[in-house]
PDB file of C-alpha atoms in Angstrom:
ATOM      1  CA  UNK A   1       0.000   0.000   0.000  1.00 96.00           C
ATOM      2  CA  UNK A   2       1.172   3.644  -0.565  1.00 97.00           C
ATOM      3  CA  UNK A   3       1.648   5.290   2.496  1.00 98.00           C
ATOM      4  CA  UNK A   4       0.733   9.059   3.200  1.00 98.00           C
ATOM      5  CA  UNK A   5       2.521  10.754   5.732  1.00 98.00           C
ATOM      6  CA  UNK A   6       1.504  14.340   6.782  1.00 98.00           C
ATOM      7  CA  UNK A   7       2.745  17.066   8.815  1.00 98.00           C
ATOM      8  CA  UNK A   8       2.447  18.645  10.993  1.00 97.00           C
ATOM      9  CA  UNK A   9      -0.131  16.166  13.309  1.00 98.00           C
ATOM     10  CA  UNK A  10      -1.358  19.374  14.305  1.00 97.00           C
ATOM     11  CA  UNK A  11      -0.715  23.246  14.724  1.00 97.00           C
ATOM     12  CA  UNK A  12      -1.882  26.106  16.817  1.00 97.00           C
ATOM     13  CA  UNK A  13      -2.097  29.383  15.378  1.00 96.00           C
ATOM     14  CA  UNK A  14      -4.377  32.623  15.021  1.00 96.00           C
ATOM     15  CA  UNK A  15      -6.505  33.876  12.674  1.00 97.00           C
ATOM     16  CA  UNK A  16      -5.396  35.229  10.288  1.00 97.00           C
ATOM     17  CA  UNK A  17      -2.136  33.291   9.799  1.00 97.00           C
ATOM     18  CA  UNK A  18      -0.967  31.352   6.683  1.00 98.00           C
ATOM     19  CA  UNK A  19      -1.004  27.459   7.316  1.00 98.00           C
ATOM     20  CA  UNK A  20       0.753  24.942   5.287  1.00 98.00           C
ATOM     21  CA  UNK A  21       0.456  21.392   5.599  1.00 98.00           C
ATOM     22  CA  UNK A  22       2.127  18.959   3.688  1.00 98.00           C
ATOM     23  CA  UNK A  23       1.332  14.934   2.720  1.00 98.00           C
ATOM     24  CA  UNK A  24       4.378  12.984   1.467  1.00 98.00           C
ATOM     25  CA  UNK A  25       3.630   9.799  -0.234  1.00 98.00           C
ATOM     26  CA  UNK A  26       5.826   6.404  -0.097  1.00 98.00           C
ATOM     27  CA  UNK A  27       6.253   6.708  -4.001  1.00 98.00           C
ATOM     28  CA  UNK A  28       5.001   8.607  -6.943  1.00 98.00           C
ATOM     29  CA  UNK A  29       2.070   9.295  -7.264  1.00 98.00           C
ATOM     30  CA  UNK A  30       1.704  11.533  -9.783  1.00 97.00           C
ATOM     31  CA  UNK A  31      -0.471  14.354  -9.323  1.00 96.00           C
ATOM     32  CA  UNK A  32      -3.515  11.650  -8.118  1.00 97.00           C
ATOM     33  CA  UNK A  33      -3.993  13.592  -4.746  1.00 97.00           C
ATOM     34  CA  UNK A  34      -7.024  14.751  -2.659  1.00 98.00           C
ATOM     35  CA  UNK A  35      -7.391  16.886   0.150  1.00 98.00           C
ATOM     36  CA  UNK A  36     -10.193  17.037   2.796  1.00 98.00           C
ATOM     37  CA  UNK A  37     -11.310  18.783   5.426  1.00 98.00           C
ATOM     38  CA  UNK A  38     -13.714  17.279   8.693  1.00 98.00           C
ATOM     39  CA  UNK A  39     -14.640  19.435  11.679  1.00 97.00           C
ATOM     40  CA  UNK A  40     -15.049  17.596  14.685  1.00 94.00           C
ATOM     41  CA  UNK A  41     -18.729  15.317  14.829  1.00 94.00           C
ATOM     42  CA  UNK A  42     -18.746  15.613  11.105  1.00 97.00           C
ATOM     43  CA  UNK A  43     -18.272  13.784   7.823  1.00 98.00           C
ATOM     44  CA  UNK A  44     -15.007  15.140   5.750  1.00 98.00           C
ATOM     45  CA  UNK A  45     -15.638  17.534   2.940  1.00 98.00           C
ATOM     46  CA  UNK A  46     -13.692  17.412  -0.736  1.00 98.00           C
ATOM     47  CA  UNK A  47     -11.457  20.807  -0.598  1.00 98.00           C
ATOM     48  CA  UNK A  48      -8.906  19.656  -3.694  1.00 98.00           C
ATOM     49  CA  UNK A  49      -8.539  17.033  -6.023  1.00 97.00           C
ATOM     50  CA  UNK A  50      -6.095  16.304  -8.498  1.00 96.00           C
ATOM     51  CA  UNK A  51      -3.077  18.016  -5.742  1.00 97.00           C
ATOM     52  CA  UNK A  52      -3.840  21.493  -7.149  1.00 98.00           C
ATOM     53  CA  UNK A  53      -8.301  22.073  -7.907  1.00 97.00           C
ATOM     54  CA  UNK A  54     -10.416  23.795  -5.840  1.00 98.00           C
ATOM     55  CA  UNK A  55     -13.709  21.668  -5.431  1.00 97.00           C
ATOM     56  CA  UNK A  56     -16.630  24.028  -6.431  1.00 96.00           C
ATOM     57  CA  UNK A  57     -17.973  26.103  -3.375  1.00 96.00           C
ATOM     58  CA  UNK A  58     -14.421  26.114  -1.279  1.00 98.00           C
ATOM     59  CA  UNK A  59     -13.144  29.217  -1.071  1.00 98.00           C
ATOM     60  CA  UNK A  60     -10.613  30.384  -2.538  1.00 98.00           C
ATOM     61  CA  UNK A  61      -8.026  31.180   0.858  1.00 98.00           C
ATOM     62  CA  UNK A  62      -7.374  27.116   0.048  1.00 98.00           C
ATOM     63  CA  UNK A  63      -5.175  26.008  -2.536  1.00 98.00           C
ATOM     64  CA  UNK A  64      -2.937  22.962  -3.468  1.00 98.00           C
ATOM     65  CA  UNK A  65      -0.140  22.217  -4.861  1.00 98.00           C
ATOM     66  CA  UNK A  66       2.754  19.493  -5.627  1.00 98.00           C
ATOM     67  CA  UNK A  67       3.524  16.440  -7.820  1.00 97.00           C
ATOM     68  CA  UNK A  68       5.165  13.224  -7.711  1.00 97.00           C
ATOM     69  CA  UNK A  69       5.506  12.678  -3.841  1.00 98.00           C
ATOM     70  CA  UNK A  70       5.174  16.169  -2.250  1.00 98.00           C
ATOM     71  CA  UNK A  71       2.319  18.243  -1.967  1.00 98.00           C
ATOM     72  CA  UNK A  72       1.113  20.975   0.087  1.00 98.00           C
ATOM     73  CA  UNK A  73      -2.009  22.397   1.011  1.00 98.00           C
ATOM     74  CA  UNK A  74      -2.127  26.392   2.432  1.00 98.00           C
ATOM     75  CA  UNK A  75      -5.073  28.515   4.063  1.00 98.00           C
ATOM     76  CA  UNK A  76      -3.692  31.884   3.179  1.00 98.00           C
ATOM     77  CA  UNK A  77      -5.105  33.739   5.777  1.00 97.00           C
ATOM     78  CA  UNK A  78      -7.086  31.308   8.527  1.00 97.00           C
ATOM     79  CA  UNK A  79     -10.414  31.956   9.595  1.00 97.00           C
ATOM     80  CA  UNK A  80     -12.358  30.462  12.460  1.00 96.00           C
ATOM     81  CA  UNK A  81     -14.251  28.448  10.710  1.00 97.00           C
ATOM     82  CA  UNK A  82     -11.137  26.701   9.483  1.00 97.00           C
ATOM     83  CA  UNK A  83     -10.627  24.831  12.865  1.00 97.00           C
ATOM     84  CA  UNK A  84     -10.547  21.391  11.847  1.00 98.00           C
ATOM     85  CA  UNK A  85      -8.812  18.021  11.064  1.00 98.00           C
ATOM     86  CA  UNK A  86      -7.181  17.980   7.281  1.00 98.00           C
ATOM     87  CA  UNK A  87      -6.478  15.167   5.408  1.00 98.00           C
ATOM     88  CA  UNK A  88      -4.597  13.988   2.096  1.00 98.00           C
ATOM     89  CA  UNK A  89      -6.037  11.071   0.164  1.00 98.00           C
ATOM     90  CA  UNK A  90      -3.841   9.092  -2.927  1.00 97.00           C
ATOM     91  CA  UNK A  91      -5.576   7.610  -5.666  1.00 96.00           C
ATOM     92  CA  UNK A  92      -2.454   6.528  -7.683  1.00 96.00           C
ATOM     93  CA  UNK A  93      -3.050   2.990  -6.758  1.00 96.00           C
ATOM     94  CA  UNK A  94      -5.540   0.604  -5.348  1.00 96.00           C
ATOM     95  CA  UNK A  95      -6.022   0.549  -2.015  1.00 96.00           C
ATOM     96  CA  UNK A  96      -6.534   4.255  -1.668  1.00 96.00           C
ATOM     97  CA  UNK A  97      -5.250   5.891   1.129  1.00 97.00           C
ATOM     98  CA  UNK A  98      -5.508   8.647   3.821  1.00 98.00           C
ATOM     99  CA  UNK A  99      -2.749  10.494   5.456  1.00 98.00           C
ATOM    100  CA  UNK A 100      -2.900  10.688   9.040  1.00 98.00           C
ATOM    101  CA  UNK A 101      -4.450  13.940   9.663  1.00 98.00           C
ATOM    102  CA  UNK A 102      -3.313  17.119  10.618  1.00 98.00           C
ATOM    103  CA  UNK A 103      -5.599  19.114  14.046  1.00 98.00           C
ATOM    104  CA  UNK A 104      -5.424  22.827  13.052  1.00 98.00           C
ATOM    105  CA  UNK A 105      -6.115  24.776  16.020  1.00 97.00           C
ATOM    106  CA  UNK A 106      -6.594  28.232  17.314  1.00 93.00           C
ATOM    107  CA  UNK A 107      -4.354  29.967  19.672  1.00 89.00           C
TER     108      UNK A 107
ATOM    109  CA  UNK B   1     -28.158  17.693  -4.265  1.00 91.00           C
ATOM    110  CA  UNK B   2     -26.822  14.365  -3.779  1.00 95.00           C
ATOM    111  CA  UNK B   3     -27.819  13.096  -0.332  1.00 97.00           C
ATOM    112  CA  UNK B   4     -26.545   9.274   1.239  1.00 98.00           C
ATOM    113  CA  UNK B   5     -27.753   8.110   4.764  1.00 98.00           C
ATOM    114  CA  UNK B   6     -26.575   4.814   5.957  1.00 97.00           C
ATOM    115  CA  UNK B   7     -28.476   2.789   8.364  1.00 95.00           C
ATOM    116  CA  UNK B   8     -28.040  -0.252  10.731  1.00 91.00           C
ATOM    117  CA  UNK B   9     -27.231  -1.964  14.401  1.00 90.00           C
ATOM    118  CA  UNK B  10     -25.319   0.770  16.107  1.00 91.00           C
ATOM    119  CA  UNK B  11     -24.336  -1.833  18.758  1.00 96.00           C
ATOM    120  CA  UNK B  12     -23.064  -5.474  17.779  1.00 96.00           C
ATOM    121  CA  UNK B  13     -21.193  -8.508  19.839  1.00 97.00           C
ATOM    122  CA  UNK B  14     -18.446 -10.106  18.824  1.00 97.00           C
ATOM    123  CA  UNK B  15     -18.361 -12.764  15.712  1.00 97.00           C
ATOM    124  CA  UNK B  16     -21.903 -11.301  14.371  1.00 97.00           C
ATOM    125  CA  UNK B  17     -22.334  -9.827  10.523  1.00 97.00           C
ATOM    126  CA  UNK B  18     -22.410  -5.876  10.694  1.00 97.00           C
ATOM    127  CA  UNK B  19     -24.514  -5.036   7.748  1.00 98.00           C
ATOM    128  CA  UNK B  20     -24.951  -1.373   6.710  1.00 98.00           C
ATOM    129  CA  UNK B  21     -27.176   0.010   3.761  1.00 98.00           C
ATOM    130  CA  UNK B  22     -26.865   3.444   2.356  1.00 98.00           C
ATOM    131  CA  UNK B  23     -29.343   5.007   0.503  1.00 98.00           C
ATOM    132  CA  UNK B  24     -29.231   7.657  -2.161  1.00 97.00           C
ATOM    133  CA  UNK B  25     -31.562  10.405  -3.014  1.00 96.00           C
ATOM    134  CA  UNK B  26     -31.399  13.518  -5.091  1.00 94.00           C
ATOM    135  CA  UNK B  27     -29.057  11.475  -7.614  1.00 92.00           C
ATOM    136  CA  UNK B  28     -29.620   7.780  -9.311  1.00 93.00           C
ATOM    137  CA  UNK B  29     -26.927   5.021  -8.069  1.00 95.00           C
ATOM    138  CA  UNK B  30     -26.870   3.767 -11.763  1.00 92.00           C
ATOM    139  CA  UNK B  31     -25.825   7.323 -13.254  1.00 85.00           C
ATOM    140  CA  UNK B  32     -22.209   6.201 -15.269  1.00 85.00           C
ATOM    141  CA  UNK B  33     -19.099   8.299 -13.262  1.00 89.00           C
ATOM    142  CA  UNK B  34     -19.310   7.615  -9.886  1.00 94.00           C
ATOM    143  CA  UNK B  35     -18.481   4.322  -7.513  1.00 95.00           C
ATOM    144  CA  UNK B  36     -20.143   3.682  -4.090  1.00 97.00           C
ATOM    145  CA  UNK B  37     -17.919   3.623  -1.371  1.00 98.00           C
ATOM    146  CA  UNK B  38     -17.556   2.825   2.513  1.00 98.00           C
ATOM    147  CA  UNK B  39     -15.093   4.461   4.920  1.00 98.00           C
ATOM    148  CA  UNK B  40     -14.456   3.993   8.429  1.00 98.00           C
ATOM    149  CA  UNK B  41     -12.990   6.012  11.536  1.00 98.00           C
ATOM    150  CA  UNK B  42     -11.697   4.604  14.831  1.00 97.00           C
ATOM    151  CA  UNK B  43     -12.682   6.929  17.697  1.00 94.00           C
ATOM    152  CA  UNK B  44     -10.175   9.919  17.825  1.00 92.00           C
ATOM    153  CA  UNK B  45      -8.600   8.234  14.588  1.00 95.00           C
ATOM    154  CA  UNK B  46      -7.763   8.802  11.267  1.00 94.00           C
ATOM    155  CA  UNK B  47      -9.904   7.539   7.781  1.00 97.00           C
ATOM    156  CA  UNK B  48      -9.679   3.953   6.868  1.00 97.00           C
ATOM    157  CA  UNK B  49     -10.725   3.242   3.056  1.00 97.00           C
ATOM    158  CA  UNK B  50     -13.292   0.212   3.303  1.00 97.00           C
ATOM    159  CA  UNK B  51     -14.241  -0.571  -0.536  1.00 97.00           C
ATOM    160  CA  UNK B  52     -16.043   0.367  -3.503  1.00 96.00           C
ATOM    161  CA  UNK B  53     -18.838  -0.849  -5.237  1.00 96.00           C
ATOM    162  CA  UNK B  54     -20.242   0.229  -8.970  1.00 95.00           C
ATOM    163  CA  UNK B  55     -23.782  -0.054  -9.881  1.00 93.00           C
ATOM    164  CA  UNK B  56     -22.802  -3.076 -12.184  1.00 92.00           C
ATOM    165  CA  UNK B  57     -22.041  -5.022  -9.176  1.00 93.00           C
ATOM    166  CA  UNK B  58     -18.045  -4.872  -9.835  1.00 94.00           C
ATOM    167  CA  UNK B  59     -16.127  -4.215  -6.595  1.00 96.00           C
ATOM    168  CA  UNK B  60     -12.347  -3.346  -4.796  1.00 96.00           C
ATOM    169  CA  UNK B  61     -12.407  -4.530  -1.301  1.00 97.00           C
ATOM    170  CA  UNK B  62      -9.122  -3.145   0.837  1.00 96.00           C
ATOM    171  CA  UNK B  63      -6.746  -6.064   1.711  1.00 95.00           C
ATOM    172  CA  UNK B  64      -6.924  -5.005   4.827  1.00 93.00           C
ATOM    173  CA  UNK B  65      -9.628  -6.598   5.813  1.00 92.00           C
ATOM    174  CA  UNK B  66      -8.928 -10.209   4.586  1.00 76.00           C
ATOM    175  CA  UNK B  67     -11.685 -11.031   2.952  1.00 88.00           C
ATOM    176  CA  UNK B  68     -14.315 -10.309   5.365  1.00 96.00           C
ATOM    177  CA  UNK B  69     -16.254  -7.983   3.507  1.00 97.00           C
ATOM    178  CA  UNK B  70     -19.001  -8.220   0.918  1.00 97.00           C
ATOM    179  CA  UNK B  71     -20.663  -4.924  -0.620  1.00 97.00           C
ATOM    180  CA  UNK B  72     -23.395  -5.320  -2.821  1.00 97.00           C
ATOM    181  CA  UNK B  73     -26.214  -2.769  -4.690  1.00 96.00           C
ATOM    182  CA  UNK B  74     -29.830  -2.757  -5.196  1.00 95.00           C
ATOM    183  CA  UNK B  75     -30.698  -0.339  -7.750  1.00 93.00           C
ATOM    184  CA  UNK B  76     -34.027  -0.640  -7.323  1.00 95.00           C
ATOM    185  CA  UNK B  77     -34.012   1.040  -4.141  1.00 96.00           C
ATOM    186  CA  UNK B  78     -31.058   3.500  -4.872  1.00 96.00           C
ATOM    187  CA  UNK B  79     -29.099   2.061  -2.031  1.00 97.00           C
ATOM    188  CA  UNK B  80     -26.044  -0.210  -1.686  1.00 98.00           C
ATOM    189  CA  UNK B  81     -24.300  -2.109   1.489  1.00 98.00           C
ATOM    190  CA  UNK B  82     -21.658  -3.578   3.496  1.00 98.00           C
ATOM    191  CA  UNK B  83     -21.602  -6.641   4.903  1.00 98.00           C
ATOM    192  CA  UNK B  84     -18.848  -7.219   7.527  1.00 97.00           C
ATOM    193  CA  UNK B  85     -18.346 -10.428   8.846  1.00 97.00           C
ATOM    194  CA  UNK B  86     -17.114 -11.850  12.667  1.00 97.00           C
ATOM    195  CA  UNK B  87     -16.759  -8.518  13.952  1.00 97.00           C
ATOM    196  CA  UNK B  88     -14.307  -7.797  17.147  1.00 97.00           C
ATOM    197  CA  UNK B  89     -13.922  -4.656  19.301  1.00 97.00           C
ATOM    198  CA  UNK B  90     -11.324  -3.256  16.486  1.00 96.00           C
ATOM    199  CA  UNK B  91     -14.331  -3.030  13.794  1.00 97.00           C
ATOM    200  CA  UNK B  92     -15.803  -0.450  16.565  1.00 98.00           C
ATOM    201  CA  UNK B  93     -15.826   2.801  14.169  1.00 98.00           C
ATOM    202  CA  UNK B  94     -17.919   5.524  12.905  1.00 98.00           C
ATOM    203  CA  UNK B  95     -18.931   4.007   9.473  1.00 98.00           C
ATOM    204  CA  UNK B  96     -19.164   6.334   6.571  1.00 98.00           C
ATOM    205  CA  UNK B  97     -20.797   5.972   2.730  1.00 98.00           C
ATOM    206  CA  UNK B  98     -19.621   7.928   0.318  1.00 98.00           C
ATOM    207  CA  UNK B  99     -19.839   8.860  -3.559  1.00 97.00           C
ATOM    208  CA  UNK B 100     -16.823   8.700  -5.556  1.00 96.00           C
ATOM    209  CA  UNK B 101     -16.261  10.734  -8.229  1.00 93.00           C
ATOM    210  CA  UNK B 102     -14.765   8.728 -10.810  1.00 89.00           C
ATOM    211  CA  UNK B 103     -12.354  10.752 -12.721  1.00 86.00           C
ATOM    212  CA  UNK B 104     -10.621  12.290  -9.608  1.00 87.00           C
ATOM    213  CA  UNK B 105     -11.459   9.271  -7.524  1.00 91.00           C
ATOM    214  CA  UNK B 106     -12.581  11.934  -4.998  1.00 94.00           C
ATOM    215  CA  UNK B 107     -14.873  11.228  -2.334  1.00 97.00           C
ATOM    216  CA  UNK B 108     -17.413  14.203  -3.245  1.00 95.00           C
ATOM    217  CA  UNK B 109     -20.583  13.401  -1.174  1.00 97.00           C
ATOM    218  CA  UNK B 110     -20.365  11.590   2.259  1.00 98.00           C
ATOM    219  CA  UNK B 111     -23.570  10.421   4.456  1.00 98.00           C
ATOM    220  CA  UNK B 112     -23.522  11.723   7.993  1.00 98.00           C
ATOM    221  CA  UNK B 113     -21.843   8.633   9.739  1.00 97.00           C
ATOM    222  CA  UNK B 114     -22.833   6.006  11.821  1.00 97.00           C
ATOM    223  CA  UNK B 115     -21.266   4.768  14.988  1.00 97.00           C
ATOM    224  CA  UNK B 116     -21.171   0.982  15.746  1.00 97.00           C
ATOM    225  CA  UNK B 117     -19.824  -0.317  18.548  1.00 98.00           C
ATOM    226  CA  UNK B 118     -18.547  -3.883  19.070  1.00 97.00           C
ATOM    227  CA  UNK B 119     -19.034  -5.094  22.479  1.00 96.00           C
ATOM    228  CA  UNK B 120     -19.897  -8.216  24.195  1.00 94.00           C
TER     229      UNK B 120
END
């Protein structure tokens, strides 16, 4: 299986801040990437697919980037409404997998 | 909108079946693009990819769980399950269904969740 390993596991910092998290995969993966996003007591929501799209309706403080097995996703300037658990998700290969998650926190 | 809602036991003993269903409005399960998916998340944990399903019936069950799964789809009803065989306390998990967009393999509409518990 392709393993996804992000970091930080989690980050306090205040609104307004830029936050960048990134996913590193065990091997290329091309550009096959996903991010999501899931507040606490609720079901993750597609932010980016394809490492560098914004799903319609996200705003656009979120972008991604990267290729191969780097990527990065930033909140350019955090809002409150931001506070949650992030994820990466590889489709390069069967099974699919999720990173570990990264808590973004307030200060 | 695409809406899913799954539904089933939310409290199991060991060795028994877990079976889930997840049903589909505002969208038909047969439309051609998308797979039918399940996902699960250990308390305070991260997301575990269960499976897919399509609405021909082909499916891609994670290793992971050595062979104790069966998904299938009634498109009849708009709905599709998982069937999870001899349970133990490390199946305990909020269960999620999902839609899968098929180009991006993207996981574009999720139901709400559903905990189970595994307990004897």
């Amino acid at each position: 299986d392709i393993q996804m390993t992000q970091s930080p596991s989690s980050l306090s910092t205040s609104v307004g801040d830029r936050v960048t998290i990134t996913c590193q995969a065990s091997q290329d993966i091309r550009n096959y990437l996903n991010w999501y996003q899931q507040k606490p007591g609720k079901a993750p929501k597609l932010l980016i697919y394809d490492a560098s799209n914004l799903e319609t309706g996200v705003p656009s403080r979120f972008s991604g980037s990267g290729s191969a097995t780097d990527f990065t996703l930033t909140i350019s300037s955090l809002q409150a409404e931001d506070i949650a658990t992030y994820y990466c998700q590889q489709y390069d290969d069967l099974p699919w997998t999720f990173g570990q998650g990264t808590k973004v926190e307030i200060k | 909108q695409v809406q899913l809602q799954e539904s089933g036991p939310g409290l199991m003993k060991p060795s028994q079946t877990l079976s889930l269903t997840c049903t589909v409005s505002g969208g038909s399960i047969i439309r051609g693009g998308y797979y039918w998916t399940w996902i699960r998340q250990h308390p305070g944990k991260g997301l575990e990819w269960i499976g897919y399903i399509y609405y021909s019936g082909s499916t891609y069950y994670n290793p992971s769980l050595k062979g104790r799964i069966i998904m299938s789809v009634d498109t009849s009803n708009n709905q599709f399950s998982l069937n999870l065989s001899s349970v133990t306390a490390a199946d305990t998990a909020v269960y999620y269904c999902a839609r899968v967009r098929d180009m991006i393999r993207a996981f574009d509409f999720w139901s709400p969740g559903t905990m189970v518990t595994v307990s004897s």
